[in-house]
PDB file of C-alpha atoms in Angstrom:
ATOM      1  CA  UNK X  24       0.000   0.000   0.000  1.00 54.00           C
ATOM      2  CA  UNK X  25       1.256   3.448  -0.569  1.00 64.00           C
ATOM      3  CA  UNK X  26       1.844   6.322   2.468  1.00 66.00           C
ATOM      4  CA  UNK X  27      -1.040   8.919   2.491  1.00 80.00           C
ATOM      5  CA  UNK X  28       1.237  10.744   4.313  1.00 85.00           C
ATOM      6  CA  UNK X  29       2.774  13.635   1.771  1.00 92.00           C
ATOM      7  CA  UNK X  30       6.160  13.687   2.072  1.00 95.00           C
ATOM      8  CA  UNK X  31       9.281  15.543  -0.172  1.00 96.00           C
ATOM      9  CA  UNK X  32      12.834  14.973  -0.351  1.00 97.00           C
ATOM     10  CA  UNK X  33      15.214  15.971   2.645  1.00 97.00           C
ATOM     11  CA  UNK X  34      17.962  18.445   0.756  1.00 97.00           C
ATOM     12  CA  UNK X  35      14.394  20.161  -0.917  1.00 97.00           C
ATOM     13  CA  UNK X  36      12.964  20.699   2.057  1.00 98.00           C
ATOM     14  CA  UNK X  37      15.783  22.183   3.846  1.00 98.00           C
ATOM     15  CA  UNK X  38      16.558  24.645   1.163  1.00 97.00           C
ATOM     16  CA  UNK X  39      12.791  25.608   0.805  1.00 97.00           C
ATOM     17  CA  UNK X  40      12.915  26.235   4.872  1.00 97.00           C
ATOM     18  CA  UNK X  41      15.901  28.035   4.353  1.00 97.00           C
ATOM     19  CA  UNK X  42      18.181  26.463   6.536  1.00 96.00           C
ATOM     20  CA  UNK X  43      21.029  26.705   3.382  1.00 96.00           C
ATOM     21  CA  UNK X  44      21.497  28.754   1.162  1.00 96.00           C
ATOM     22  CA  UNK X  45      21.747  26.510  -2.129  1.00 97.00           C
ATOM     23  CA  UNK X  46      20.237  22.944  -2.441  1.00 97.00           C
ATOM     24  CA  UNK X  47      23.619  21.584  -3.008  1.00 97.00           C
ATOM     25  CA  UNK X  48      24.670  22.531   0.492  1.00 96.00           C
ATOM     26  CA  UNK X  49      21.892  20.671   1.728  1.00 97.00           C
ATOM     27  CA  UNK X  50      22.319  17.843  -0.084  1.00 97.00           C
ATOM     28  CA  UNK X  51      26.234  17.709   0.677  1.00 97.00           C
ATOM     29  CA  UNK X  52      25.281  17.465   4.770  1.00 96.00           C
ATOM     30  CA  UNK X  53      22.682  15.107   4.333  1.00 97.00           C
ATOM     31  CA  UNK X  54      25.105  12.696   1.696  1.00 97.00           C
ATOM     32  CA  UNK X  55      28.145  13.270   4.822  1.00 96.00           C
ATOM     33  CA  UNK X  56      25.695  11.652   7.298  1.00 95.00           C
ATOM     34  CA  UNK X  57      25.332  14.789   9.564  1.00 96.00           C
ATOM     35  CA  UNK X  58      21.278  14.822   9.294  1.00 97.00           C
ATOM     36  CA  UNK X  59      19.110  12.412  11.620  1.00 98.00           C
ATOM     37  CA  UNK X  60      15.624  12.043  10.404  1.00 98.00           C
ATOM     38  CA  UNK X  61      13.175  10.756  13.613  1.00 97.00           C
ATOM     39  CA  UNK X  62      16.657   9.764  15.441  1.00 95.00           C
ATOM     40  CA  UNK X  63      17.944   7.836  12.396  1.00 97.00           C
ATOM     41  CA  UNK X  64      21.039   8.823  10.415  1.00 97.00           C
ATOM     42  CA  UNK X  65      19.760   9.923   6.717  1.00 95.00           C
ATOM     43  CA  UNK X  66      22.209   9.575   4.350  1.00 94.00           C
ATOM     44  CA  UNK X  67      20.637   9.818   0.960  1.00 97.00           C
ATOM     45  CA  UNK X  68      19.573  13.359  -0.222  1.00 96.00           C
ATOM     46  CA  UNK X  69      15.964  11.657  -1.527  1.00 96.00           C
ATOM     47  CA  UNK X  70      15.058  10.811   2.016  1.00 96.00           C
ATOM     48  CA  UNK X  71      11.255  11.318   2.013  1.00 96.00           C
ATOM     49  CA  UNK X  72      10.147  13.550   5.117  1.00 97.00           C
ATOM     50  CA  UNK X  73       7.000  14.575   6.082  1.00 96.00           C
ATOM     51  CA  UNK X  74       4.564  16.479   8.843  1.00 97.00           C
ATOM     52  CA  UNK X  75       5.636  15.138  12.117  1.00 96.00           C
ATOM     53  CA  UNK X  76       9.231  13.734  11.477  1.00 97.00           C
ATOM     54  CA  UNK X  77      11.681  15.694  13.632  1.00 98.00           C
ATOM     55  CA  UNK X  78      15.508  16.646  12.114  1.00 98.00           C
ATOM     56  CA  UNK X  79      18.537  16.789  14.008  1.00 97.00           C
ATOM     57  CA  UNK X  80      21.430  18.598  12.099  1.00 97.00           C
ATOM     58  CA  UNK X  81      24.747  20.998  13.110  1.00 95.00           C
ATOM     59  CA  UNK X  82      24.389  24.351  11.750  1.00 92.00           C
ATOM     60  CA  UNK X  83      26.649  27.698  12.792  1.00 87.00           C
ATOM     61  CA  UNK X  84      28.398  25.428  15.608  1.00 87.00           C
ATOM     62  CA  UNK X  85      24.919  24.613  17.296  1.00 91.00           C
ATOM     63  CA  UNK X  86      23.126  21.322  16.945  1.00 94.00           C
ATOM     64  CA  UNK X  87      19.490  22.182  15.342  1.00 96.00           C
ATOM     65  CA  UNK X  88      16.529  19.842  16.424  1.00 97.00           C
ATOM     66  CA  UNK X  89      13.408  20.831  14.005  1.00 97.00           C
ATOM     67  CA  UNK X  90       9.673  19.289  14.180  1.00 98.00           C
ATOM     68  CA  UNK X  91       8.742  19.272  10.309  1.00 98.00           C
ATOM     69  CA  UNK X  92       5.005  20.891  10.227  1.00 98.00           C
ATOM     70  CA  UNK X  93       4.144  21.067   6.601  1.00 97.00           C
ATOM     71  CA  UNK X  94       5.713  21.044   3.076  1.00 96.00           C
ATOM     72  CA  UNK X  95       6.570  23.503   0.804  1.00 94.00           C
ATOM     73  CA  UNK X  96       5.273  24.277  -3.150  1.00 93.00           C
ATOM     74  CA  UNK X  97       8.022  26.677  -3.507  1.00 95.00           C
ATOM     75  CA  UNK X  98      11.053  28.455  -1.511  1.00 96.00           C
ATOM     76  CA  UNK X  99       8.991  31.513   0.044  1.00 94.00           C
ATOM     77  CA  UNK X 100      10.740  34.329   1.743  1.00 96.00           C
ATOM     78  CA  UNK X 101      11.680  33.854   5.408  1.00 96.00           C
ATOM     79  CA  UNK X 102       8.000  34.123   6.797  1.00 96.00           C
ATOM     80  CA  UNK X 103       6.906  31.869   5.405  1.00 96.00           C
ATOM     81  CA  UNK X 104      10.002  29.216   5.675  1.00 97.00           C
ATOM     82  CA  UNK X 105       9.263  29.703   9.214  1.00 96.00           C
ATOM     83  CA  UNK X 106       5.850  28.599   9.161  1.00 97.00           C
ATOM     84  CA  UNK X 107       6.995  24.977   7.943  1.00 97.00           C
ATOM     85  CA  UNK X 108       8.783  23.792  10.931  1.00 98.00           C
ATOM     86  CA  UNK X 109       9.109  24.467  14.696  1.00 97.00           C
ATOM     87  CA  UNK X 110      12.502  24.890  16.403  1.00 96.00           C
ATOM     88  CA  UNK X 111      12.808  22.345  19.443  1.00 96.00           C
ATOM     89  CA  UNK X 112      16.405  23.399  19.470  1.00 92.00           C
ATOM     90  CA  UNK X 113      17.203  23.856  23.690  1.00 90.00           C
ATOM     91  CA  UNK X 114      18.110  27.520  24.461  1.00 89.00           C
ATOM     92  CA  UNK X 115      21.979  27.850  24.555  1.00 84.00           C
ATOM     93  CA  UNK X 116      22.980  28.560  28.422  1.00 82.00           C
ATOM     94  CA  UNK X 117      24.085  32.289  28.789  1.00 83.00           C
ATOM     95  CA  UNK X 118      27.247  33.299  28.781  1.00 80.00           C
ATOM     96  CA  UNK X 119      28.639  33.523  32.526  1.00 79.00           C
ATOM     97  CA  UNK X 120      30.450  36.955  32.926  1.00 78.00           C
ATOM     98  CA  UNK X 121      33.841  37.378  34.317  1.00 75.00           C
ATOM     99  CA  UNK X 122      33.534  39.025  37.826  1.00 80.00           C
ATOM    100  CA  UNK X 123      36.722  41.490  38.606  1.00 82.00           C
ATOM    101  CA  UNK X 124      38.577  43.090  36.718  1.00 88.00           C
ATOM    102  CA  UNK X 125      41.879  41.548  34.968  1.00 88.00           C
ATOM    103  CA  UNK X 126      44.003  38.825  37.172  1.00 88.00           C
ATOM    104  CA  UNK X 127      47.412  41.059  37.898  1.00 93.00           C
ATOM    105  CA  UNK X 128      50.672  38.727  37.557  1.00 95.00           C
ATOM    106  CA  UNK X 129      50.506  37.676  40.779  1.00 94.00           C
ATOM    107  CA  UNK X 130      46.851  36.435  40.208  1.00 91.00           C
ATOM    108  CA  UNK X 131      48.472  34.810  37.084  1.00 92.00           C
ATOM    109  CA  UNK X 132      51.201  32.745  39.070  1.00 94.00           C
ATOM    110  CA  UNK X 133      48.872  32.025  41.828  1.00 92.00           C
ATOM    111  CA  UNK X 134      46.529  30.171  39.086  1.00 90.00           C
ATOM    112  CA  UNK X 135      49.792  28.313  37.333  1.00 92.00           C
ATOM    113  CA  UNK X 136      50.953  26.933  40.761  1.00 91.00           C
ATOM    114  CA  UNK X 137      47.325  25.564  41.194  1.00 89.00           C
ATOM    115  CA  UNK X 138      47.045  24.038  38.088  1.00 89.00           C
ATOM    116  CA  UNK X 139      50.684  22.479  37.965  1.00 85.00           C
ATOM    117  CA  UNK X 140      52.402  22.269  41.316  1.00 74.00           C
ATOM    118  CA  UNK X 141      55.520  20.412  40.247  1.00 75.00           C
ATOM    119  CA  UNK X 142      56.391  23.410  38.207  1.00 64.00           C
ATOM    120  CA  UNK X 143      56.616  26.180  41.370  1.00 55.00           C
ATOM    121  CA  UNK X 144      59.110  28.842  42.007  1.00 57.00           C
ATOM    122  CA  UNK X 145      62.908  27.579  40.314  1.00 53.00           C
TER     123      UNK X 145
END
């Protein structure tokens, strides 16, 4: 029997969401193994995806977890890429700032001995 589910290929539907900039990119990740399709490793650009599969992929040095929601007929401008998936990506943890101002060279040595004690004063 055939899927009633609709479904496209993988590298399409990432270029019509706009996640890359030219289909080939797309299809270059997904042929290198770096796209998971429902927690499985796709590695053939013609991977048929549909409404409800989630994507995990690296993109810009974060890992990018995406909840398909519908297909596109064409690549749209940004609004309405957006519309086609949901991001499930976690929230990166915020940058702790430095409290103090700059370690002086004392501070400096102080840290060295701690981290290596066998090399302390000559």
């Amino acid at each position: 029997m055939t899927d009633p589910r609709p479904t496209d290929r993988l590298d399409k539907w990432l270029w019509q969401a706009r996640f890359f900039k030219t289909r080939s990119l797309a299809t270059r990740l997904v042929a290198d193994g770096q796209v998971r399709v429902n927690a499985a490793r796709a590695v053939k650009p013609a991977t048929a995806v549909g409404p409800g599969d989630v994507l995990t992929f690296a993109q810009g040095g974060r890992i990018r977890v995406i909840r398909i929601l519908a297909l596109a007929t064409r690549r749209g401008p940004a609004p309405e890429a957006q519309a086609l998936y949901e991001d499930l990506t976690p929230p990166e943890a915020p940058e702790t700032p430095r409290t103090g101002p700059r370690p002086t060279k004392k501070d400096r040595r102080a840290l060295d001995a701690l981290r290596d004690p066998e090399d302390g004063p000559a």
